Amino acid sequence: MPSPSIQCLTFTCKEISGQVICLDNLPIHLTFSPQRHVIAKQWLQKYLGATHITDNTDRHYFTDLIGEFLAGHHQNFPPQAKSPFVEKGSNFQRRVWDCIAEIPYGETKTYGELAKAIDHPGAARAVGQACNANPLALIVPCHRVIGSNGLGGFAGGDTIKKILLLLEQNTMRQKSSYQLKS
């Protein structure tokens, strides 16, 4: 049986750059942190025996999708491969990630609202930790989860979180304005 194809992609658009790991051409890990990217590659090698991880510098459909998203032309990502990074998450983390995936483009929810939504009221801090452990940033849009008194944290950094939230708000405002004119 041939070993799976694992590719590492890098994307840069506007002030945002990040890394994606694809398994058989489907994203299984997306981060804005080079350190997390290295750790993810090491984990694949150690626990999945991945020996052929290639850096793909060619154009790739998924980095094109990210570019469209960051340009405000694309709001949802297609269903994803079964990610080993998601599978290794706890039941609680996976419930949080599933709930985050339901937050519509341009909207936000607080850590406390998510805790209530998964029947764990009072677990806002644990929700924040699950957000921090999210292996599929953007795809599971944890940047849409905010603190009750402000922005809250983000594994990709506060600047990227602000840029992503402003991008989505501006895109929704422009679409709303366009619909009113039509």
mmCIF file with all atom_site columns, C-alpha atoms in Angstrom:
data_model
loop_
_atom_site.group_PDB
_atom_site.id
_atom_site.type_symbol
_atom_site.label_atom_id
_atom_site.label_alt_id
_atom_site.label_comp_id
_atom_site.label_asym_id
_atom_site.label_entity_id
_atom_site.label_seq_id
_atom_site.pdbx_PDB_ins_code
_atom_site.Cartn_x
_atom_site.Cartn_y
_atom_site.Cartn_z
_atom_site.occupancy
_atom_site.B_iso_or_equiv
_atom_site.pdbx_formal_charge
_atom_site.auth_seq_id
_atom_site.auth_comp_id
_atom_site.auth_asym_id
_atom_site.auth_atom_id
_atom_site.pdbx_PDB_model_num
ATOM 1   C CA . MET A 1 1   ? 0.000   0.000  0.000  1.00 0.00 ? 1   MET A CA 1
ATOM 2   C CA . PRO A 1 2   ? 1.481   3.387  -0.965 1.00 0.00 ? 2   PRO A CA 1
ATOM 3   C CA . SER A 1 3   ? 2.168   5.768  1.886  1.00 0.00 ? 3   SER A CA 1
ATOM 4   C CA . PRO A 1 4   ? -0.067  8.824  2.083  1.00 0.00 ? 4   PRO A CA 1
ATOM 5   C CA . SER A 1 5   ? 1.050   12.040 0.469  1.00 0.00 ? 5   SER A CA 1
ATOM 6   C CA . ILE A 1 6   ? 1.751   14.686 3.097  1.00 0.00 ? 6   ILE A CA 1
ATOM 7   C CA . GLN A 1 7   ? 2.434   18.203 1.865  1.00 0.00 ? 7   GLN A CA 1
ATOM 8   C CA . CYS A 1 8   ? 3.307   21.359 3.768  1.00 0.00 ? 8   CYS A CA 1
ATOM 9   C CA . LEU A 1 9   ? 2.052   24.589 2.254  1.00 0.00 ? 9   LEU A CA 1
ATOM 10  C CA . THR A 1 10  ? 2.770   28.179 3.198  1.00 0.00 ? 10  THR A CA 1
ATOM 11  C CA . PHE A 1 11  ? 0.408   31.044 2.457  1.00 0.00 ? 11  PHE A CA 1
ATOM 12  C CA . THR A 1 12  ? 0.788   34.798 2.706  1.00 0.00 ? 12  THR A CA 1
ATOM 13  C CA . CYS A 1 13  ? -1.927  37.317 2.008  1.00 0.00 ? 13  CYS A CA 1
ATOM 14  C CA . LYS A 1 14  ? -2.029  40.903 3.217  1.00 0.00 ? 14  LYS A CA 1
ATOM 15  C CA . GLU A 1 15  ? -0.426  40.914 6.696  1.00 0.00 ? 15  GLU A CA 1
ATOM 16  C CA . ILE A 1 16  ? -1.241  37.259 7.352  1.00 0.00 ? 16  ILE A CA 1
ATOM 17  C CA . SER A 1 17  ? 0.912   34.222 6.779  1.00 0.00 ? 17  SER A CA 1
ATOM 18  C CA . GLY A 1 18  ? 0.521   30.657 7.911  1.00 0.00 ? 18  GLY A CA 1
ATOM 19  C CA . GLN A 1 19  ? 1.142   27.020 7.234  1.00 0.00 ? 19  GLN A CA 1
ATOM 20  C CA . VAL A 1 20  ? -1.099  24.146 6.161  1.00 0.00 ? 20  VAL A CA 1
ATOM 21  C CA . ILE A 1 21  ? -0.412  20.425 6.271  1.00 0.00 ? 21  ILE A CA 1
ATOM 22  C CA . CYS A 1 22  ? -2.367  18.388 3.730  1.00 0.00 ? 22  CYS A CA 1
ATOM 23  C CA . LEU A 1 23  ? -2.870  14.639 3.792  1.00 0.00 ? 23  LEU A CA 1
ATOM 24  C CA . ASP A 1 24  ? -3.679  13.266 0.342  1.00 0.00 ? 24  ASP A CA 1
ATOM 25  C CA . ASN A 1 25  ? -4.384  16.846 -0.774 1.00 0.00 ? 25  ASN A CA 1
ATOM 26  C CA . LEU A 1 26  ? -6.858  17.669 2.046  1.00 0.00 ? 26  LEU A CA 1
ATOM 27  C CA . PRO A 1 27  ? -5.937  19.995 4.942  1.00 0.00 ? 27  PRO A CA 1
ATOM 28  C CA . ILE A 1 28  ? -5.446  18.320 8.317  1.00 0.00 ? 28  ILE A CA 1
ATOM 29  C CA . HIS A 1 29  ? -3.609  21.119 10.154 1.00 0.00 ? 29  HIS A CA 1
ATOM 30  C CA . LEU A 1 30  ? -3.605  24.901 9.693  1.00 0.00 ? 30  LEU A CA 1
ATOM 31  C CA . THR A 1 31  ? -1.746  27.353 11.882 1.00 0.00 ? 31  THR A CA 1
ATOM 32  C CA . PHE A 1 32  ? -0.394  30.886 11.919 1.00 0.00 ? 32  PHE A CA 1
ATOM 33  C CA . SER A 1 33  ? 2.510   29.815 14.139 1.00 0.00 ? 33  SER A CA 1
ATOM 34  C CA . PRO A 1 34  ? 5.720   28.449 12.578 1.00 0.00 ? 34  PRO A CA 1
ATOM 35  C CA . GLN A 1 35  ? 6.525   26.751 15.907 1.00 0.00 ? 35  GLN A CA 1
ATOM 36  C CA . ARG A 1 36  ? 3.185   24.905 15.952 1.00 0.00 ? 36  ARG A CA 1
ATOM 37  C CA . HIS A 1 37  ? 3.772   23.877 12.343 1.00 0.00 ? 37  HIS A CA 1
ATOM 38  C CA . VAL A 1 38  ? 7.123   22.284 13.228 1.00 0.00 ? 38  VAL A CA 1
ATOM 39  C CA . ILE A 1 39  ? 5.562   20.484 16.211 1.00 0.00 ? 39  ILE A CA 1
ATOM 40  C CA . ALA A 1 40  ? 2.731   19.179 13.999 1.00 0.00 ? 40  ALA A CA 1
ATOM 41  C CA . LYS A 1 41  ? 5.207   17.804 11.452 1.00 0.00 ? 41  LYS A CA 1
ATOM 42  C CA . GLN A 1 42  ? 7.200   16.117 14.224 1.00 0.00 ? 42  GLN A CA 1
ATOM 43  C CA . TRP A 1 43  ? 3.995   14.588 15.636 1.00 0.00 ? 43  TRP A CA 1
ATOM 44  C CA . LEU A 1 44  ? 3.093   13.164 12.216 1.00 0.00 ? 44  LEU A CA 1
ATOM 45  C CA . GLN A 1 45  ? 6.537   11.610 11.941 1.00 0.00 ? 45  GLN A CA 1
ATOM 46  C CA . LYS A 1 46  ? 6.518   10.170 15.451 1.00 0.00 ? 46  LYS A CA 1
ATOM 47  C CA . TYR A 1 47  ? 2.938   8.920  15.799 1.00 0.00 ? 47  TYR A CA 1
ATOM 48  C CA . LEU A 1 48  ? 1.887   8.244  12.222 1.00 0.00 ? 48  LEU A CA 1
ATOM 49  C CA . GLY A 1 49  ? 5.255   7.176  10.915 1.00 0.00 ? 49  GLY A CA 1
ATOM 50  C CA . ALA A 1 50  ? 5.089   9.832  8.211  1.00 0.00 ? 50  ALA A CA 1
ATOM 51  C CA . THR A 1 51  ? 8.438   9.686  6.488  1.00 0.00 ? 51  THR A CA 1
ATOM 52  C CA . HIS A 1 52  ? 7.718   11.602 3.291  1.00 0.00 ? 52  HIS A CA 1
ATOM 53  C CA . ILE A 1 53  ? 6.578   15.104 4.219  1.00 0.00 ? 53  ILE A CA 1
ATOM 54  C CA . THR A 1 54  ? 7.249   17.478 1.352  1.00 0.00 ? 54  THR A CA 1
ATOM 55  C CA . ASP A 1 55  ? 7.240   21.250 1.265  1.00 0.00 ? 55  ASP A CA 1
ATOM 56  C CA . ASN A 1 56  ? 5.045   22.236 -1.647 1.00 0.00 ? 56  ASN A CA 1
ATOM 57  C CA . THR A 1 57  ? 5.931   25.617 -3.096 1.00 0.00 ? 57  THR A CA 1
ATOM 58  C CA . ASP A 1 58  ? 3.685   25.142 -6.135 1.00 0.00 ? 58  ASP A CA 1
ATOM 59  C CA . ARG A 1 59  ? 0.235   26.604 -6.360 1.00 0.00 ? 59  ARG A CA 1
ATOM 60  C CA . HIS A 1 60  ? -2.313  24.514 -4.447 1.00 0.00 ? 60  HIS A CA 1
ATOM 61  C CA . TYR A 1 61  ? -6.107  24.676 -4.489 1.00 0.00 ? 61  TYR A CA 1
ATOM 62  C CA . PHE A 1 62  ? -6.290  25.095 -0.707 1.00 0.00 ? 62  PHE A CA 1
ATOM 63  C CA . THR A 1 63  ? -3.915  28.038 -0.507 1.00 0.00 ? 63  THR A CA 1
ATOM 64  C CA . ASP A 1 64  ? -6.002  29.573 -3.315 1.00 0.00 ? 64  ASP A CA 1
ATOM 65  C CA . LEU A 1 65  ? -9.110  29.091 -1.115 1.00 0.00 ? 65  LEU A CA 1
ATOM 66  C CA . ILE A 1 66  ? -7.339  30.787 1.789  1.00 0.00 ? 66  ILE A CA 1
ATOM 67  C CA . GLY A 1 67  ? -6.404  33.683 -0.499 1.00 0.00 ? 67  GLY A CA 1
ATOM 68  C CA . GLU A 1 68  ? -10.052 34.007 -1.580 1.00 0.00 ? 68  GLU A CA 1
ATOM 69  C CA . PHE A 1 69  ? -11.147 33.911 2.063  1.00 0.00 ? 69  PHE A CA 1
ATOM 70  C CA . LEU A 1 70  ? -8.663  36.601 3.074  1.00 0.00 ? 70  LEU A CA 1
ATOM 71  C CA . ALA A 1 71  ? -9.771  38.729 0.110  1.00 0.00 ? 71  ALA A CA 1
ATOM 72  C CA . GLY A 1 72  ? -13.376 38.465 1.333  1.00 0.00 ? 72  GLY A CA 1
ATOM 73  C CA . HIS A 1 73  ? -14.594 36.412 -1.650 1.00 0.00 ? 73  HIS A CA 1
ATOM 74  C CA . HIS A 1 74  ? -14.992 33.071 0.078  1.00 0.00 ? 74  HIS A CA 1
ATOM 75  C CA . GLN A 1 75  ? -16.742 32.477 3.395  1.00 0.00 ? 75  GLN A CA 1
ATOM 76  C CA . ASN A 1 76  ? -16.776 28.733 3.981  1.00 0.00 ? 76  ASN A CA 1
ATOM 77  C CA . PHE A 1 77  ? -14.318 25.930 3.560  1.00 0.00 ? 77  PHE A CA 1
ATOM 78  C CA . PRO A 1 78  ? -15.358 22.560 2.103  1.00 0.00 ? 78  PRO A CA 1
ATOM 79  C CA . PRO A 1 79  ? -15.691 19.497 4.348  1.00 0.00 ? 79  PRO A CA 1
ATOM 80  C CA . GLN A 1 80  ? -12.306 18.365 5.545  1.00 0.00 ? 80  GLN A CA 1
ATOM 81  C CA . ALA A 1 81  ? -10.416 15.117 5.691  1.00 0.00 ? 81  ALA A CA 1
ATOM 82  C CA . LYS A 1 82  ? -10.511 13.216 8.924  1.00 0.00 ? 82  LYS A CA 1
ATOM 83  C CA . SER A 1 83  ? -7.685  15.002 10.683 1.00 0.00 ? 83  SER A CA 1
ATOM 84  C CA . PRO A 1 84  ? -5.552  12.956 13.073 1.00 0.00 ? 84  PRO A CA 1
ATOM 85  C CA . PHE A 1 85  ? -5.017  16.207 14.971 1.00 0.00 ? 85  PHE A CA 1
ATOM 86  C CA . VAL A 1 86  ? -8.771  16.550 15.551 1.00 0.00 ? 86  VAL A CA 1
ATOM 87  C CA . GLU A 1 87  ? -9.105  12.868 16.428 1.00 0.00 ? 87  GLU A CA 1
ATOM 88  C CA . LYS A 1 88  ? -6.456  13.170 19.158 1.00 0.00 ? 88  LYS A CA 1
ATOM 89  C CA . GLY A 1 89  ? -8.449  15.982 20.812 1.00 0.00 ? 89  GLY A CA 1
ATOM 90  C CA . SER A 1 90  ? -10.527 15.216 23.895 1.00 0.00 ? 90  SER A CA 1
ATOM 91  C CA . ASN A 1 91  ? -14.299 14.783 23.628 1.00 0.00 ? 91  ASN A CA 1
ATOM 92  C CA . PHE A 1 92  ? -14.695 18.222 25.194 1.00 0.00 ? 92  PHE A CA 1
ATOM 93  C CA . GLN A 1 93  ? -12.323 19.823 22.668 1.00 0.00 ? 93  GLN A CA 1
ATOM 94  C CA . ARG A 1 94  ? -14.086 18.183 19.728 1.00 0.00 ? 94  ARG A CA 1
ATOM 95  C CA . ARG A 1 95  ? -17.465 19.402 21.002 1.00 0.00 ? 95  ARG A CA 1
ATOM 96  C CA . VAL A 1 96  ? -16.073 22.937 21.278 1.00 0.00 ? 96  VAL A CA 1
ATOM 97  C CA . TRP A 1 97  ? -14.561 22.732 17.775 1.00 0.00 ? 97  TRP A CA 1
ATOM 98  C CA . ASP A 1 98  ? -17.853 21.435 16.338 1.00 0.00 ? 98  ASP A CA 1
ATOM 99  C CA . CYS A 1 99  ? -19.677 24.346 17.988 1.00 0.00 ? 99  CYS A CA 1
ATOM 100 C CA . ILE A 1 100 ? -17.124 26.862 16.687 1.00 0.00 ? 100 ILE A CA 1
ATOM 101 C CA . ALA A 1 101 ? -17.566 25.492 13.168 1.00 0.00 ? 101 ALA A CA 1
ATOM 102 C CA . GLU A 1 102 ? -21.233 26.560 13.365 1.00 0.00 ? 102 GLU A CA 1
ATOM 103 C CA . ILE A 1 103 ? -20.464 30.250 14.043 1.00 0.00 ? 103 ILE A CA 1
ATOM 104 C CA . PRO A 1 104 ? -21.476 32.098 10.861 1.00 0.00 ? 104 PRO A CA 1
ATOM 105 C CA . TYR A 1 105 ? -19.018 34.225 8.915  1.00 0.00 ? 105 TYR A CA 1
ATOM 106 C CA . GLY A 1 106 ? -18.970 37.775 10.271 1.00 0.00 ? 106 GLY A CA 1
ATOM 107 C CA . GLU A 1 107 ? -20.420 36.832 13.663 1.00 0.00 ? 107 GLU A CA 1
ATOM 108 C CA . THR A 1 108 ? -18.815 36.144 17.029 1.00 0.00 ? 108 THR A CA 1
ATOM 109 C CA . LYS A 1 109 ? -19.649 34.249 20.190 1.00 0.00 ? 109 LYS A CA 1
ATOM 110 C CA . THR A 1 110 ? -18.087 34.539 23.623 1.00 0.00 ? 110 THR A CA 1
ATOM 111 C CA . TYR A 1 111 ? -16.246 31.752 25.382 1.00 0.00 ? 111 TYR A CA 1
ATOM 112 C CA . GLY A 1 112 ? -19.115 31.687 27.890 1.00 0.00 ? 112 GLY A CA 1
ATOM 113 C CA . GLU A 1 113 ? -21.760 31.381 25.164 1.00 0.00 ? 113 GLU A CA 1
ATOM 114 C CA . LEU A 1 114 ? -19.923 28.402 23.702 1.00 0.00 ? 114 LEU A CA 1
ATOM 115 C CA . ALA A 1 115 ? -19.619 26.809 27.142 1.00 0.00 ? 115 ALA A CA 1
ATOM 116 C CA . LYS A 1 116 ? -23.395 27.085 27.579 1.00 0.00 ? 116 LYS A CA 1
ATOM 117 C CA . ALA A 1 117 ? -24.025 25.801 24.044 1.00 0.00 ? 117 ALA A CA 1
ATOM 118 C CA . ILE A 1 118 ? -22.179 22.554 24.841 1.00 0.00 ? 118 ILE A CA 1
ATOM 119 C CA . ASP A 1 119 ? -23.915 22.212 28.231 1.00 0.00 ? 119 ASP A CA 1
ATOM 120 C CA . HIS A 1 120 ? -20.884 23.230 30.290 1.00 0.00 ? 120 HIS A CA 1
ATOM 121 C CA . PRO A 1 121 ? -21.883 26.629 31.682 1.00 0.00 ? 121 PRO A CA 1
ATOM 122 C CA . GLY A 1 122 ? -19.059 28.099 33.678 1.00 0.00 ? 122 GLY A CA 1
ATOM 123 C CA . ALA A 1 123 ? -16.405 26.385 31.536 1.00 0.00 ? 123 ALA A CA 1
ATOM 124 C CA . ALA A 1 124 ? -15.432 29.499 29.574 1.00 0.00 ? 124 ALA A CA 1
ATOM 125 C CA . ARG A 1 125 ? -11.730 29.070 30.421 1.00 0.00 ? 125 ARG A CA 1
ATOM 126 C CA . ALA A 1 126 ? -11.786 25.446 29.260 1.00 0.00 ? 126 ALA A CA 1
ATOM 127 C CA . VAL A 1 127 ? -13.424 26.605 26.022 1.00 0.00 ? 127 VAL A CA 1
ATOM 128 C CA . GLY A 1 128 ? -10.561 29.088 25.635 1.00 0.00 ? 128 GLY A CA 1
ATOM 129 C CA . GLN A 1 129 ? -8.048  26.271 26.097 1.00 0.00 ? 129 GLN A CA 1
ATOM 130 C CA . ALA A 1 130 ? -9.864  24.198 23.462 1.00 0.00 ? 130 ALA A CA 1
ATOM 131 C CA . CYS A 1 131 ? -9.713  27.183 21.101 1.00 0.00 ? 131 CYS A CA 1
ATOM 132 C CA . ASN A 1 132 ? -5.977  27.424 21.717 1.00 0.00 ? 132 ASN A CA 1
ATOM 133 C CA . ALA A 1 133 ? -5.595  23.726 20.848 1.00 0.00 ? 133 ALA A CA 1
ATOM 134 C CA . ASN A 1 134 ? -7.631  24.020 17.609 1.00 0.00 ? 134 ASN A CA 1
ATOM 135 C CA . PRO A 1 135 ? -5.599  22.290 14.874 1.00 0.00 ? 135 PRO A CA 1
ATOM 136 C CA . LEU A 1 136 ? -7.575  23.815 11.999 1.00 0.00 ? 136 LEU A CA 1
ATOM 137 C CA . ALA A 1 137 ? -7.513  27.595 12.412 1.00 0.00 ? 137 ALA A CA 1
ATOM 138 C CA . LEU A 1 138 ? -9.731  29.382 9.831  1.00 0.00 ? 138 LEU A CA 1
ATOM 139 C CA . ILE A 1 139 ? -11.461 26.105 8.921  1.00 0.00 ? 139 ILE A CA 1
ATOM 140 C CA . VAL A 1 140 ? -12.685 25.851 12.509 1.00 0.00 ? 140 VAL A CA 1
ATOM 141 C CA . PRO A 1 141 ? -12.871 29.643 12.914 1.00 0.00 ? 141 PRO A CA 1
ATOM 142 C CA . CYS A 1 142 ? -11.739 30.091 16.524 1.00 0.00 ? 142 CYS A CA 1
ATOM 143 C CA . HIS A 1 143 ? -10.921 33.732 15.737 1.00 0.00 ? 143 HIS A CA 1
ATOM 144 C CA . ARG A 1 144 ? -14.720 34.266 15.987 1.00 0.00 ? 144 ARG A CA 1
ATOM 145 C CA . VAL A 1 145 ? -14.650 33.376 19.683 1.00 0.00 ? 145 VAL A CA 1
ATOM 146 C CA . ILE A 1 146 ? -14.122 36.410 21.898 1.00 0.00 ? 146 ILE A CA 1
ATOM 147 C CA . GLY A 1 147 ? -13.978 37.241 25.574 1.00 0.00 ? 147 GLY A CA 1
ATOM 148 C CA . SER A 1 148 ? -16.954 38.798 27.338 1.00 0.00 ? 148 SER A CA 1
ATOM 149 C CA . ASN A 1 149 ? -14.825 41.897 28.014 1.00 0.00 ? 149 ASN A CA 1
ATOM 150 C CA . GLY A 1 150 ? -12.883 42.090 24.791 1.00 0.00 ? 150 GLY A CA 1
ATOM 151 C CA . LEU A 1 151 ? -10.992 40.232 22.142 1.00 0.00 ? 151 LEU A CA 1
ATOM 152 C CA . GLY A 1 152 ? -9.663  37.292 24.151 1.00 0.00 ? 152 GLY A CA 1
ATOM 153 C CA . GLY A 1 153 ? -6.654  35.288 23.072 1.00 0.00 ? 153 GLY A CA 1
ATOM 154 C CA . PHE A 1 154 ? -5.746  33.680 19.772 1.00 0.00 ? 154 PHE A CA 1
ATOM 155 C CA . ALA A 1 155 ? -3.023  31.142 19.036 1.00 0.00 ? 155 ALA A CA 1
ATOM 156 C CA . GLY A 1 156 ? -2.118  33.099 15.891 1.00 0.00 ? 156 GLY A CA 1
ATOM 157 C CA . GLY A 1 157 ? -1.717  36.316 17.878 1.00 0.00 ? 157 GLY A CA 1
ATOM 158 C CA . ASP A 1 158 ? -4.000  39.236 18.661 1.00 0.00 ? 158 ASP A CA 1
ATOM 159 C CA . THR A 1 159 ? -3.069  41.146 15.498 1.00 0.00 ? 159 THR A CA 1
ATOM 160 C CA . ILE A 1 160 ? -4.153  38.325 13.196 1.00 0.00 ? 160 ILE A CA 1
ATOM 161 C CA . LYS A 1 161 ? -7.369  37.830 15.180 1.00 0.00 ? 161 LYS A CA 1
ATOM 162 C CA . LYS A 1 162 ? -8.221  41.533 14.799 1.00 0.00 ? 162 LYS A CA 1
ATOM 163 C CA . ILE A 1 163 ? -7.438  41.465 11.071 1.00 0.00 ? 163 ILE A CA 1
ATOM 164 C CA . LEU A 1 164 ? -9.644  38.397 10.519 1.00 0.00 ? 164 LEU A CA 1
ATOM 165 C CA . LEU A 1 165 ? -12.575 39.820 12.496 1.00 0.00 ? 165 LEU A CA 1
ATOM 166 C CA . LEU A 1 166 ? -12.341 43.195 10.725 1.00 0.00 ? 166 LEU A CA 1
ATOM 167 C CA . LEU A 1 167 ? -12.100 41.480 7.353  1.00 0.00 ? 167 LEU A CA 1
ATOM 168 C CA . GLU A 1 168 ? -15.290 39.522 8.021  1.00 0.00 ? 168 GLU A CA 1
ATOM 169 C CA . GLN A 1 169 ? -17.152 42.547 9.401  1.00 0.00 ? 169 GLN A CA 1
ATOM 170 C CA . ASN A 1 170 ? -16.139 44.691 6.412  1.00 0.00 ? 170 ASN A CA 1
ATOM 171 C CA . THR A 1 171 ? -17.096 41.974 3.930  1.00 0.00 ? 171 THR A CA 1
ATOM 172 C CA . MET A 1 172 ? -20.526 41.593 5.540  1.00 0.00 ? 172 MET A CA 1
ATOM 173 C CA . ARG A 1 173 ? -20.994 45.377 5.601  1.00 0.00 ? 173 ARG A CA 1
ATOM 174 C CA . GLN A 1 174 ? -20.121 45.623 1.888  1.00 0.00 ? 174 GLN A CA 1
ATOM 175 C CA . LYS A 1 175 ? -22.482 42.772 0.989  1.00 0.00 ? 175 LYS A CA 1
ATOM 176 C CA . SER A 1 176 ? -25.258 44.366 3.024  1.00 0.00 ? 176 SER A CA 1
ATOM 177 C CA . SER A 1 177 ? -24.661 47.723 1.333  1.00 0.00 ? 177 SER A CA 1
ATOM 178 C CA . TYR A 1 178 ? -24.659 46.072 -2.106 1.00 0.00 ? 178 TYR A CA 1
ATOM 179 C CA . GLN A 1 179 ? -27.947 44.258 -1.377 1.00 0.00 ? 179 GLN A CA 1
ATOM 180 C CA . LEU A 1 180 ? -29.583 47.524 -0.280 1.00 0.00 ? 180 LEU A CA 1
ATOM 181 C CA . LYS A 1 181 ? -28.570 49.195 -3.559 1.00 0.00 ? 181 LYS A CA 1
ATOM 182 C CA . SER A 1 182 ? -29.870 46.317 -5.703 1.00 0.00 ? 182 SER A CA 1
#
